[in-house]
Coordinates of C-alpha atoms and ligand atoms in Angstrom, one line a residue:
M1 CA 27.8 137.2 -213.5
P2 CA 30.5 138.7 -215.8
Y3 CA 33.5 136.7 -216.8
T4 CA 36.0 136.0 -214.0
E5 CA 39.6 137.3 -214.2
E6 CA 40.8 133.7 -215.1
L7 CA 38.3 133.6 -218.0
K8 CA 39.2 137.1 -219.1
Q9 CA 42.9 136.0 -219.3
L10 CA 41.8 133.1 -221.5
I11 CA 39.7 135.3 -223.8
K12 CA 43.0 137.1 -224.7
K13 CA 44.1 133.9 -226.5
V14 CA 40.9 134.1 -228.6
E15 CA 41.6 137.8 -229.4
E16 CA 45.2 136.9 -230.4
T17 CA 44.1 134.6 -233.1
R18 CA 41.1 136.6 -234.3
A19 CA 42.6 138.9 -236.9
A20 CA 44.3 136.0 -238.8
R21 CA 41.1 133.9 -238.7
V22 CA 39.0 136.8 -240.0
E23 CA 41.4 137.3 -242.9
K24 CA 41.3 133.6 -243.8
K25 CA 37.5 133.6 -243.7
K26 CA 37.4 136.6 -245.9
K27 CA 39.5 134.7 -248.5
G28 CA 37.2 131.7 -248.2
E29 CA 40.1 129.6 -246.6
E30 CA 37.9 127.8 -244.2
I31 CA 39.1 124.9 -242.0
P32 CA 38.1 122.0 -244.3
F33 CA 34.9 120.0 -243.7
L34 CA 35.5 116.4 -242.6
S35 CA 35.1 113.6 -245.2
L36 CA 32.3 111.1 -244.7
E37 CA 34.8 108.6 -243.3
E38 CA 36.2 111.2 -240.9
R39 CA 32.7 112.1 -239.8
K40 CA 31.9 108.5 -239.0
E41 CA 35.1 108.3 -236.9
R42 CA 34.2 111.5 -235.1
L43 CA 30.7 110.4 -234.3
K44 CA 32.2 107.7 -232.0
H45 CA 32.5 110.6 -229.5
H46 CA 28.8 111.4 -229.8
P47 CA 26.6 110.3 -226.8
D48 CA 24.4 108.2 -229.1
F49 CA 27.3 105.9 -229.7
K50 CA 27.7 105.0 -226.0
E51 CA 26.3 101.4 -226.0
E52 CA 25.9 101.6 -222.2
G53 CA 23.6 104.6 -222.6
R54 CA 20.7 102.5 -223.9
R55 CA 18.9 99.2 -223.5
P56 CA 16.3 97.1 -225.5
L57 CA 12.7 97.6 -224.7
K58 CA 11.1 94.6 -223.0
V59 CA 7.4 95.4 -223.9
G60 CA 5.2 97.0 -226.5
A61 CA 5.2 97.4 -230.3
S62 CA 8.9 98.0 -230.6
K63 CA 10.0 95.3 -228.1
G64 CA 13.8 94.6 -228.6
Y65 CA 14.6 98.1 -229.9
A66 CA 17.3 99.7 -227.8
I67 CA 16.8 103.3 -226.7
A68 CA 18.1 105.6 -224.0
H69 CA 17.5 104.3 -220.5
E70 CA 15.8 107.5 -219.5
F71 CA 13.2 107.1 -222.2
A72 CA 13.0 103.3 -221.7
D73 CA 12.2 103.9 -218.0
L74 CA 9.1 105.9 -219.1
L75 CA 7.9 103.5 -221.8
E76 CA 8.3 100.7 -219.4
A77 CA 6.1 102.2 -216.7
K78 CA 2.6 102.0 -215.5
S79 CA -0.2 104.5 -216.3
R80 CA -1.2 107.2 -213.9
L81 CA -4.7 105.6 -214.2
D82 CA -6.1 102.4 -213.0
P83 CA -8.0 101.2 -216.1
A84 CA -10.5 99.3 -213.9
K85 CA -11.4 102.4 -211.9
A86 CA -11.6 105.1 -214.5
K87 CA -15.2 106.2 -215.1
L88 CA -15.4 106.6 -218.9
D89 CA -19.2 106.7 -219.3
R90 CA -19.4 110.2 -218.2
V91 CA -18.0 112.3 -221.1
D92 CA -16.9 115.7 -220.0
V93 CA -16.0 117.2 -223.4
E94 CA -17.0 116.0 -226.9
T95 CA -15.5 117.3 -230.1
D96 CA -14.5 116.3 -233.7
V97 CA -10.8 116.7 -233.3
L98 CA -8.8 116.7 -230.1
V99 CA -5.3 118.2 -230.5
I100 CA -2.9 117.3 -227.7
G101 CA -0.2 119.9 -227.4
G102 CA -0.2 123.7 -227.6
G103 CA 3.1 124.4 -229.4
G104 CA 3.7 125.0 -233.1
A105 CA 2.6 121.6 -234.4
G106 CA -0.5 121.4 -232.2
T107 CA -1.5 125.0 -233.0
S108 CA -1.0 124.6 -236.8
A109 CA -3.0 121.3 -236.6
A110 CA -5.8 123.0 -234.8
I111 CA -6.0 125.8 -237.3
L112 CA -6.1 123.4 -240.3
A113 CA -8.6 121.1 -238.6
A114 CA -10.9 124.0 -238.0
E115 CA -10.4 125.3 -241.5
N116 CA -11.4 121.9 -242.8
G117 CA -14.7 122.0 -240.9
A118 CA -13.9 120.4 -237.6
K119 CA -14.8 121.5 -234.1
V120 CA -11.5 121.4 -232.3
V121 CA -10.4 121.1 -228.7
L122 CA -6.7 121.9 -228.1
A123 CA -5.4 120.6 -224.7
T124 CA -2.1 121.8 -223.5
K125 CA 0.0 121.0 -220.4
L126 CA 1.0 124.5 -219.5
R127 CA 0.0 127.7 -221.2
H128 CA -0.8 127.8 -224.9
G129 CA 2.6 128.4 -226.5
D130 CA 4.7 127.1 -223.6
A131 CA 6.7 124.8 -226.0
N132 CA 10.0 124.3 -227.7
T133 CA 8.6 126.3 -230.7
M134 CA 8.7 129.4 -228.6
M135 CA 12.3 128.9 -227.7
A136 CA 13.5 128.1 -231.2
E137 CA 15.9 130.8 -232.4
G138 CA 17.8 130.6 -235.6
G139 CA 15.3 130.0 -238.4
I140 CA 13.2 127.9 -240.6
Q141 CA 14.5 126.3 -243.8
A142 CA 12.6 126.5 -247.1
A143 CA 13.7 126.6 -250.7
T144 CA 11.8 129.8 -251.5
K145 CA 14.4 131.3 -253.8
S146 CA 13.9 129.5 -257.0
D147 CA 16.7 131.2 -258.8
K148 CA 19.3 129.7 -256.5
D149 CA 17.6 126.8 -254.7
S150 CA 14.9 124.1 -255.0
P151 CA 13.2 121.5 -252.8
Y152 CA 15.5 119.1 -254.6
F153 CA 18.6 120.5 -253.0
H154 CA 16.8 120.8 -249.7
Y155 CA 15.9 117.1 -249.9
L156 CA 19.5 116.1 -250.5
D157 CA 20.7 118.2 -247.5
V158 CA 18.1 116.7 -245.2
M159 CA 18.9 113.2 -246.2
G160 CA 22.7 113.8 -245.9
G161 CA 22.2 115.4 -242.5
G162 CA 20.3 112.4 -241.4
H163 CA 23.0 110.1 -242.7
F164 CA 20.6 108.8 -245.4
T165 CA 18.5 107.0 -242.8
N166 CA 15.5 109.3 -243.0
V167 CA 12.1 108.0 -244.3
P168 CA 12.2 109.4 -247.9
E169 CA 8.4 110.0 -248.2
L170 CA 8.5 112.1 -245.0
V171 CA 11.4 114.2 -246.3
E172 CA 9.8 114.6 -249.6
R173 CA 6.7 116.0 -247.9
L174 CA 8.8 118.3 -245.7
V175 CA 10.7 120.0 -248.5
A176 CA 7.9 120.1 -251.0
D177 CA 5.5 121.8 -248.6
A178 CA 8.2 124.2 -247.2
P179 CA 7.8 127.2 -249.5
D180 CA 4.0 127.1 -249.0
S181 CA 4.5 126.9 -245.3
I182 CA 6.5 130.1 -245.3
K183 CA 3.8 131.8 -247.4
W184 CA 1.1 130.6 -245.0
L185 CA 3.0 132.1 -242.1
K186 CA 3.7 135.4 -243.9
D187 CA 0.0 135.7 -244.9
L188 CA -0.9 135.2 -241.2
G189 CA 1.3 138.1 -240.3
C190 CA 4.6 136.5 -239.3
N191 CA 7.4 139.1 -239.4
F192 CA 10.4 137.4 -241.0
T193 CA 13.5 139.5 -241.3
Q194 CA 13.6 141.1 -244.8
I195 CA 16.9 142.2 -246.4
E196 CA 15.0 144.4 -248.8
K197 CA 11.3 144.9 -249.2
G198 CA 9.6 141.7 -250.0
R199 CA 12.9 139.6 -250.1
L200 CA 13.4 137.5 -247.0
G201 CA 16.8 137.2 -245.4
S202 CA 18.4 133.8 -245.7
M203 CA 21.4 132.1 -244.2
H204 CA 23.4 128.9 -244.1
G205 CA 23.1 126.4 -241.3
G206 CA 25.2 123.4 -240.6
G207 CA 24.9 120.9 -243.5
T208 CA 23.1 123.2 -245.9
S209 CA 24.2 123.6 -249.5
R210 CA 22.2 126.7 -250.0
K211 CA 21.3 129.7 -247.9
R212 CA 17.7 128.9 -247.2
M213 CA 17.3 129.6 -243.4
H214 CA 14.6 132.3 -243.0
Y215 CA 14.5 134.0 -239.6
A216 CA 13.0 136.7 -237.4
G217 CA 16.1 138.0 -235.7
D218 CA 17.2 135.4 -233.2
I219 CA 13.6 134.8 -232.0
T220 CA 12.2 133.1 -235.0
G221 CA 10.2 130.5 -233.0
A222 CA 8.6 133.1 -230.7
E223 CA 7.5 135.1 -233.7
I224 CA 6.0 132.0 -235.4
M225 CA 4.3 131.0 -232.2
R226 CA 2.9 134.5 -231.6
T227 CA 1.4 134.5 -235.1
I228 CA -0.3 131.1 -235.0
R229 CA -1.4 131.3 -231.4
D230 CA -3.2 134.6 -232.2
E231 CA -4.7 133.0 -235.2
A232 CA -5.9 129.9 -233.3
R233 CA -7.3 132.0 -230.4
N234 CA -9.4 134.0 -232.9
R235 CA -11.0 131.0 -234.4
E236 CA -14.4 130.2 -233.0
A237 CA -14.2 126.5 -233.8
I238 CA -11.1 126.1 -231.5
T239 CA -11.4 125.8 -227.7
V240 CA -8.2 125.8 -225.8
L241 CA -7.8 124.0 -222.5
E242 CA -4.6 125.1 -220.6
F243 CA -3.0 123.3 -217.7
S244 CA -4.7 120.1 -219.0
P245 CA -2.2 117.5 -220.1
A246 CA -3.4 114.3 -221.6
V247 CA -2.3 111.2 -219.6
E248 CA -3.8 108.4 -221.7
L249 CA -5.5 107.9 -225.1
L250 CA -8.9 106.4 -225.3
L251 CA -9.9 103.7 -227.8
N252 CA -13.4 102.7 -228.9
E253 CA -15.1 99.4 -229.5
R254 CA -13.5 99.1 -232.9
G255 CA -10.0 99.8 -231.6
E256 CA -9.9 103.2 -233.1
C257 CA -8.6 106.3 -231.3
A258 CA -11.6 108.1 -229.8
G259 CA -10.3 110.6 -227.4
A260 CA -8.1 111.0 -224.3
V261 CA -8.1 111.4 -220.6
L262 CA -6.9 114.9 -219.5
Y263 CA -5.6 115.8 -216.1
N264 CA -6.6 119.2 -214.7
M265 CA -3.5 120.4 -213.0
E266 CA -5.4 122.9 -210.8
T267 CA -8.2 120.7 -209.5
E268 CA -6.5 117.4 -210.0
E269 CA -9.6 116.0 -211.8
Y270 CA -9.3 113.6 -214.7
L271 CA -11.5 114.6 -217.6
V272 CA -12.8 112.4 -220.4
V273 CA -12.6 113.9 -223.8
K274 CA -14.4 112.0 -226.6
A275 CA -13.2 112.9 -230.1
K276 CA -13.6 111.5 -233.6
A277 CA -9.9 111.9 -234.3
V278 CA -6.9 112.8 -232.2
V279 CA -3.7 114.7 -233.2
M280 CA -0.7 114.1 -230.9
A281 CA 1.6 117.1 -230.9
T282 CA 3.3 117.0 -227.5
G283 CA 6.8 117.9 -228.8
G284 CA 10.1 116.5 -227.4
S285 CA 11.7 115.2 -224.3
G286 CA 14.8 117.3 -223.4
R287 CA 13.7 117.4 -219.7
L288 CA 14.7 113.7 -219.5
H289 CA 18.3 115.0 -219.4
I290 CA 19.5 111.9 -221.3
Q291 CA 23.0 110.9 -220.1
G292 CA 23.0 113.8 -217.7
F293 CA 23.1 116.5 -220.4
M294 CA 21.7 120.0 -219.8
T295 CA 18.9 121.0 -222.1
T296 CA 17.6 123.8 -224.3
N297 CA 14.0 122.5 -223.9
H298 CA 11.0 124.1 -222.1
Y299 CA 9.9 122.8 -218.7
G300 CA 7.2 120.6 -220.0
A301 CA 9.3 118.6 -222.6
T302 CA 8.9 115.2 -221.0
G303 CA 8.1 113.0 -224.0
D304 CA 4.4 112.4 -222.9
G305 CA 3.0 111.8 -226.4
V306 CA 5.4 109.0 -227.2
I307 CA 4.4 107.2 -224.0
M308 CA 0.7 107.5 -224.7
G309 CA 1.0 106.5 -228.3
Y310 CA 3.2 103.5 -227.5
R311 CA 0.8 102.2 -224.9
A312 CA -1.9 102.3 -227.6
G313 CA 0.2 100.2 -229.9
V314 CA 2.1 102.7 -232.1
P315 CA 5.7 101.7 -232.7
V316 CA 8.6 104.1 -232.1
A317 CA 11.3 104.9 -234.7
F318 CA 14.7 106.7 -234.5
L319 CA 14.4 107.1 -230.7
H320 CA 17.9 105.6 -230.4
T321 CA 19.2 109.0 -231.6
V322 CA 19.1 112.2 -229.7
Q323 CA 20.2 115.6 -230.8
Y324 CA 22.7 117.5 -228.7
H325 CA 22.9 121.1 -230.0
P326 CA 26.6 121.9 -230.1
T327 CA 26.2 125.4 -228.5
G328 CA 24.4 125.5 -225.2
A329 CA 25.5 128.1 -222.8
V330 CA 27.8 126.9 -220.0
F331 CA 28.4 130.4 -218.6
P332 CA 27.0 132.2 -216.7
E333 CA 25.7 129.3 -214.6
Q334 CA 22.2 130.8 -214.4
V335 CA 21.6 130.2 -218.1
E336 CA 23.2 126.8 -218.3
G337 CA 21.8 124.7 -221.3
L338 CA 20.3 127.7 -223.0
L339 CA 20.3 127.6 -226.7
I340 CA 22.9 129.8 -228.4
T341 CA 21.6 129.7 -231.9
E342 CA 23.5 128.0 -234.7
K343 CA 22.9 131.3 -236.6
F344 CA 26.0 132.6 -234.9
R345 CA 28.1 130.0 -236.7
G346 CA 26.0 130.5 -239.9
A347 CA 27.1 134.2 -239.7
G348 CA 30.7 133.2 -239.4
A349 CA 31.6 132.8 -235.7
N350 CA 34.5 130.3 -235.2
V351 CA 34.6 127.7 -232.4
L352 CA 37.9 127.6 -230.5
N353 CA 39.6 125.6 -227.8
I354 CA 41.3 126.9 -224.6
D355 CA 44.3 128.0 -226.7
G356 CA 42.2 130.1 -229.1
E357 CA 42.7 127.5 -231.8
Q358 CA 40.1 126.2 -234.3
F359 CA 39.7 122.4 -234.2
V360 CA 36.6 121.9 -236.5
N361 CA 34.7 123.8 -239.1
E362 CA 31.8 125.5 -237.3
R363 CA 29.3 124.4 -239.9
E364 CA 29.6 120.6 -239.7
P365 CA 26.2 118.8 -239.2
R366 CA 25.1 119.1 -235.6
D367 CA 26.0 115.6 -234.4
V368 CA 29.5 115.8 -235.9
E369 CA 30.0 119.3 -234.5
A370 CA 28.8 118.2 -231.0
A371 CA 31.0 115.1 -231.1
S372 CA 34.0 117.3 -232.0
F373 CA 33.3 119.6 -229.0
I374 CA 33.2 116.6 -226.7
L375 CA 36.4 115.1 -228.1
E376 CA 38.3 118.4 -227.9
A377 CA 37.0 119.5 -224.5
T378 CA 36.9 116.2 -222.6
V379 CA 39.1 113.6 -224.4
K380 CA 41.9 116.0 -225.5
G381 CA 41.5 118.2 -222.4
K382 CA 41.4 121.4 -224.4
G383 CA 38.1 122.7 -223.0
V384 CA 37.8 125.9 -221.0
P385 CA 37.1 125.3 -217.3
T386 CA 34.2 127.2 -215.8
P387 CA 33.9 128.4 -212.2
A388 CA 31.1 125.8 -211.7
G389 CA 33.5 122.9 -212.6
K390 CA 32.2 122.4 -216.2
V391 CA 34.1 122.8 -219.5
G392 CA 33.3 124.8 -222.5
I393 CA 34.3 125.8 -226.0
W394 CA 34.6 129.5 -227.1
L395 CA 32.1 130.7 -229.7
D396 CA 33.7 133.8 -231.2
S397 CA 30.7 136.1 -231.6
P398 CA 32.8 139.4 -231.8
M399 CA 34.4 138.2 -235.1
I400 CA 31.0 138.5 -236.7
D401 CA 31.0 142.3 -236.3
V402 CA 34.6 142.3 -237.7
L403 CA 33.3 140.4 -240.8
E404 CA 30.0 142.1 -241.3
G405 CA 30.5 145.5 -239.8
E406 CA 29.8 147.0 -236.3
G407 CA 26.2 146.7 -235.2
Y408 CA 25.5 143.4 -236.9
V409 CA 25.5 141.2 -233.8
K410 CA 23.3 143.6 -231.9
R411 CA 20.9 143.9 -234.8
E412 CA 20.7 140.2 -235.8
F413 CA 21.0 138.6 -232.3
P414 CA 19.0 141.0 -230.1
G415 CA 17.7 138.2 -227.8
K416 CA 21.2 137.0 -226.9
Y417 CA 22.7 140.4 -226.9
I418 CA 20.2 141.7 -224.3
L419 CA 20.3 138.5 -222.2
F420 CA 24.1 138.4 -221.9
K421 CA 24.3 142.2 -221.3
R422 CA 22.2 141.5 -218.1
F423 CA 25.0 139.4 -216.8
G424 CA 27.6 142.0 -217.7
I425 CA 28.9 140.2 -220.8
D426 CA 28.9 142.1 -224.1
I427 CA 28.8 139.4 -226.8
T428 CA 29.9 142.0 -229.5
K429 CA 33.3 142.2 -227.6
E430 CA 33.6 138.9 -225.7
P431 CA 33.0 135.4 -226.9
M432 CA 30.5 133.0 -225.4
L433 CA 31.3 129.8 -223.6
V434 CA 29.3 126.8 -224.9
Y435 CA 29.0 123.0 -224.8
P436 CA 26.6 120.5 -226.3
T437 CA 23.1 120.6 -224.8
L438 CA 20.2 118.2 -225.3
H439 CA 18.1 119.8 -227.9
Y440 CA 15.9 117.6 -230.0
Q441 CA 14.2 114.2 -230.0
N442 CA 15.2 113.0 -233.5
G443 CA 12.9 110.0 -233.2
G444 CA 9.4 109.4 -231.9
L445 CA 6.1 107.7 -232.9
E446 CA 6.1 106.1 -236.3
F447 CA 3.8 107.9 -238.8
A448 CA 3.1 108.3 -242.5
A449 CA 3.4 111.3 -244.8
D450 CA -0.3 112.1 -244.4
G451 CA 0.2 112.3 -240.6
S452 CA -1.6 109.0 -239.9
T453 CA -0.3 106.2 -237.8
K454 CA -1.0 102.5 -237.4
L455 CA -3.8 103.4 -234.9
P456 CA -6.9 104.5 -236.9
G457 CA -8.0 108.0 -236.0
F458 CA -4.6 108.9 -234.4
Y459 CA -2.4 111.5 -236.1
V460 CA 1.0 112.8 -235.3
G461 CA 2.6 116.2 -236.0
G462 CA 6.0 117.7 -235.1
E463 CA 8.8 116.5 -232.7
V464 CA 6.7 113.7 -231.2
G465 CA 6.9 111.8 -234.6
G466 CA 10.0 110.0 -235.8
G467 CA 11.5 109.5 -239.2
V468 CA 11.7 112.9 -240.9
H469 CA 15.2 113.7 -239.8
G470 CA 16.6 110.2 -239.6
A471 CA 19.5 110.0 -237.2
N472 CA 20.3 113.7 -237.2
R473 CA 18.2 116.8 -237.9
L474 CA 19.7 119.9 -239.5
M475 CA 19.1 123.4 -238.2
G476 CA 15.8 125.0 -239.2
N477 CA 14.1 121.8 -240.1
S478 CA 12.2 121.5 -236.8
L479 CA 10.3 124.8 -237.2
L480 CA 9.5 123.6 -240.7
D481 CA 8.5 120.1 -239.5
I482 CA 6.0 121.5 -237.0
I483 CA 4.4 123.7 -239.6
V484 CA 4.3 121.2 -242.4
F485 CA 3.3 118.1 -240.4
G486 CA 1.2 120.1 -238.0
R487 CA -0.9 121.3 -240.9
V488 CA -0.9 117.8 -242.6
A489 CA -2.1 116.1 -239.3
G490 CA -4.8 118.7 -238.7
K491 CA -6.2 118.4 -242.2
G492 CA -6.0 114.6 -242.1
A493 CA -7.7 114.4 -238.7
A494 CA -10.5 116.7 -239.9
A495 CA -11.1 114.5 -242.9
Y496 CA -11.1 111.4 -240.8
A497 CA -13.5 112.9 -238.3
A498 CA -15.9 113.9 -241.0
K499 CA -16.3 110.2 -242.0
A500 CA -15.9 108.6 -238.6
K501 CA -18.6 106.2 -237.3
P502 CA -20.0 107.0 -233.9
S503 CA -18.2 105.4 -230.9
A504 CA -20.5 103.6 -228.5
K505 CA -17.9 102.8 -225.8
L506 CA -14.7 104.4 -224.7
S507 CA -12.1 102.1 -223.2
L508 CA -8.7 101.9 -221.5
E509 CA -8.3 98.2 -222.2
H510 CA -5.1 98.8 -224.1
V511 CA -3.6 100.2 -220.9
A512 CA -4.8 97.1 -218.9
R513 CA -3.1 94.9 -221.6
F514 CA 0.1 97.0 -221.4
H515 CA 0.1 96.6 -217.6
A516 CA -0.3 92.9 -218.0
E517 CA 2.7 92.8 -220.4
L518 CA 4.8 94.8 -217.9
E519 CA 3.9 92.4 -215.1
A520 CA 4.7 89.4 -217.3
E521 CA 8.1 90.8 -218.1
G522 CA 8.7 91.9 -214.5
V523 CA 9.5 95.5 -215.4
G524 CA 8.3 99.0 -214.6
Q525 CA 6.0 98.1 -211.7
E526 CA 7.4 100.9 -209.5
R527 CA 7.4 103.6 -212.2
V528 CA 4.6 105.8 -213.5
S529 CA 4.4 107.8 -216.7
P530 CA 3.9 110.2 -218.5
M531 CA 6.1 112.2 -216.3
L532 CA 4.3 115.5 -217.0
L533 CA 6.8 117.7 -215.2
P534 CA 10.5 117.0 -214.4
D535 CA 11.5 116.6 -210.7
Y536 CA 14.4 118.8 -209.7
T537 CA 13.9 118.3 -206.0
P538 CA 17.4 117.8 -204.5
P539 CA 17.8 114.8 -202.0
E540 CA 18.1 117.1 -199.0
V541 CA 14.7 118.5 -199.7
K542 CA 13.2 115.1 -200.5
D543 CA 14.4 114.0 -197.1
K544 CA 12.1 116.6 -195.5
Q545 CA 9.0 115.8 -197.6
W546 CA 7.3 113.9 -194.8
T547 CA 3.7 114.1 -195.9
A548 CA 2.4 110.6 -195.6
H549 CA -1.0 111.2 -197.1
Y550 CA -2.0 113.5 -200.0
E551 CA -5.4 115.1 -200.2
G552 CA -7.0 117.5 -202.6
T553 CA -4.7 120.0 -204.2
L554 CA -2.3 120.1 -201.2
R555 CA 0.9 118.7 -202.8
Ligands
MEZ601 O1 16.3 124.1 -235.8 C1 17.0 124.4 -234.7 O2 17.2 123.6 -233.9 C2 17.5 125.8 -234.6 C3 17.1 126.7 -235.6 C4 18.3 126.1 -233.6 C5 19.2 127.2 -233.6 O3 20.4 126.9 -233.5 O4 18.8 128.3 -233.6

């Protein structure tokens, strides 16, 4: 749907202030960045700071730690399986390394595990590549330009972005392995945008002190996923099981991780997979819609890996912080929540209120930027009302062409240009309407810089892990995280598997113990997790779901 007449009238205010804003930008007269004190104050408007939005966990390794209700509901829930009834003697699949998750981290882990001599099974909930990686747009950070940048500056930016709460060893690993990760991807055939032959394009993102964001147009994640998925599918040592999410980890008689139970979504069978080591790479949890926010995340992003790891005794870290990407589409309604890459702001697009005025520098760290949007639009009442009853902030994409020359937006943002064109909106001429959208799970399972966890034989890679980004991740460090820590986890798991002693007995006793804890605390008896898929069934449809008895695949 194109902009309504009312919105077209409001766009005129954006146009009225554009020439002066462009002139200022050309002279480097940017709206100043907030001081550290001002940022702290601003963050009070961030959803993470709503005390009523979270509660302390009553069970498990991180008992007492307060996290979002939506996540707590899943951690404090019963398994899909009855541990007493599951038949674990009959093993359906046996392998060296089981990788759970078919996005960027899982696929990188599978490749590295195979390269290090392991036989690998990669199990994924939907199709291989249905993951947040595929939907990542703006870029991947790495200090590849040694004349202007170094992992040292990258380290400081990551720490600053995370408000210096990040786990230093994890950040060190992230930035030190970054240049080699880009080389790895390039050698596998990833087509990053080049500004001249052999020299990769690089841009700023919010909170970066150097231009180190490498990209493939505005479809960077899709290009990375295409590259590594092709690679994994061509490796004989890797078997991919699609539509087969894991629902529970399996431990052996020594309490080590020794496989998982998978659920075949077509036949509704549970499969027992025995493995010498397991890599958890299930990604994030945007589909929990924490505090009712829309999301950029793919359909399967329901936090499953955190649930399984937690039941097996791995603590969680940084789950009290959630990333809301400042610029999710709020118009047209059909694409609500969709990521509008930060690269637009990196390329110079201002953000504006209903009067066409700037109210914050467009390159503040994400949490500060999102909090500023919420303050301006909802507290100060200067948001732009949408026909669906929401509010938005203008993102002035047309000013990029004024700054960089006609054709720049179409060339550098082909994904968004084509998408909006389908709705009758030309983003080279009309701004986009945006609002914060749930984007990233800053926290997750606790893990070490070699990918290992407190549970022997259990490795973690990518968004399911917590600590790399502290309380706030900067743009372009998630694609980097999945490649760096996916590879680290795959390599670590292969090494562990090579030395692992045989497992005589697989067990779900940890699940039985967790159930007992839930019962003792009187919580979660009525809930089941992992969620696997979000439920968007409206109440009026639920009212008509009269089936009293489920049988076979008839759902
Ligand atoms: O790292 C991200 O989340 C990213 C690159 C997003 C974007 O704005 O494109």
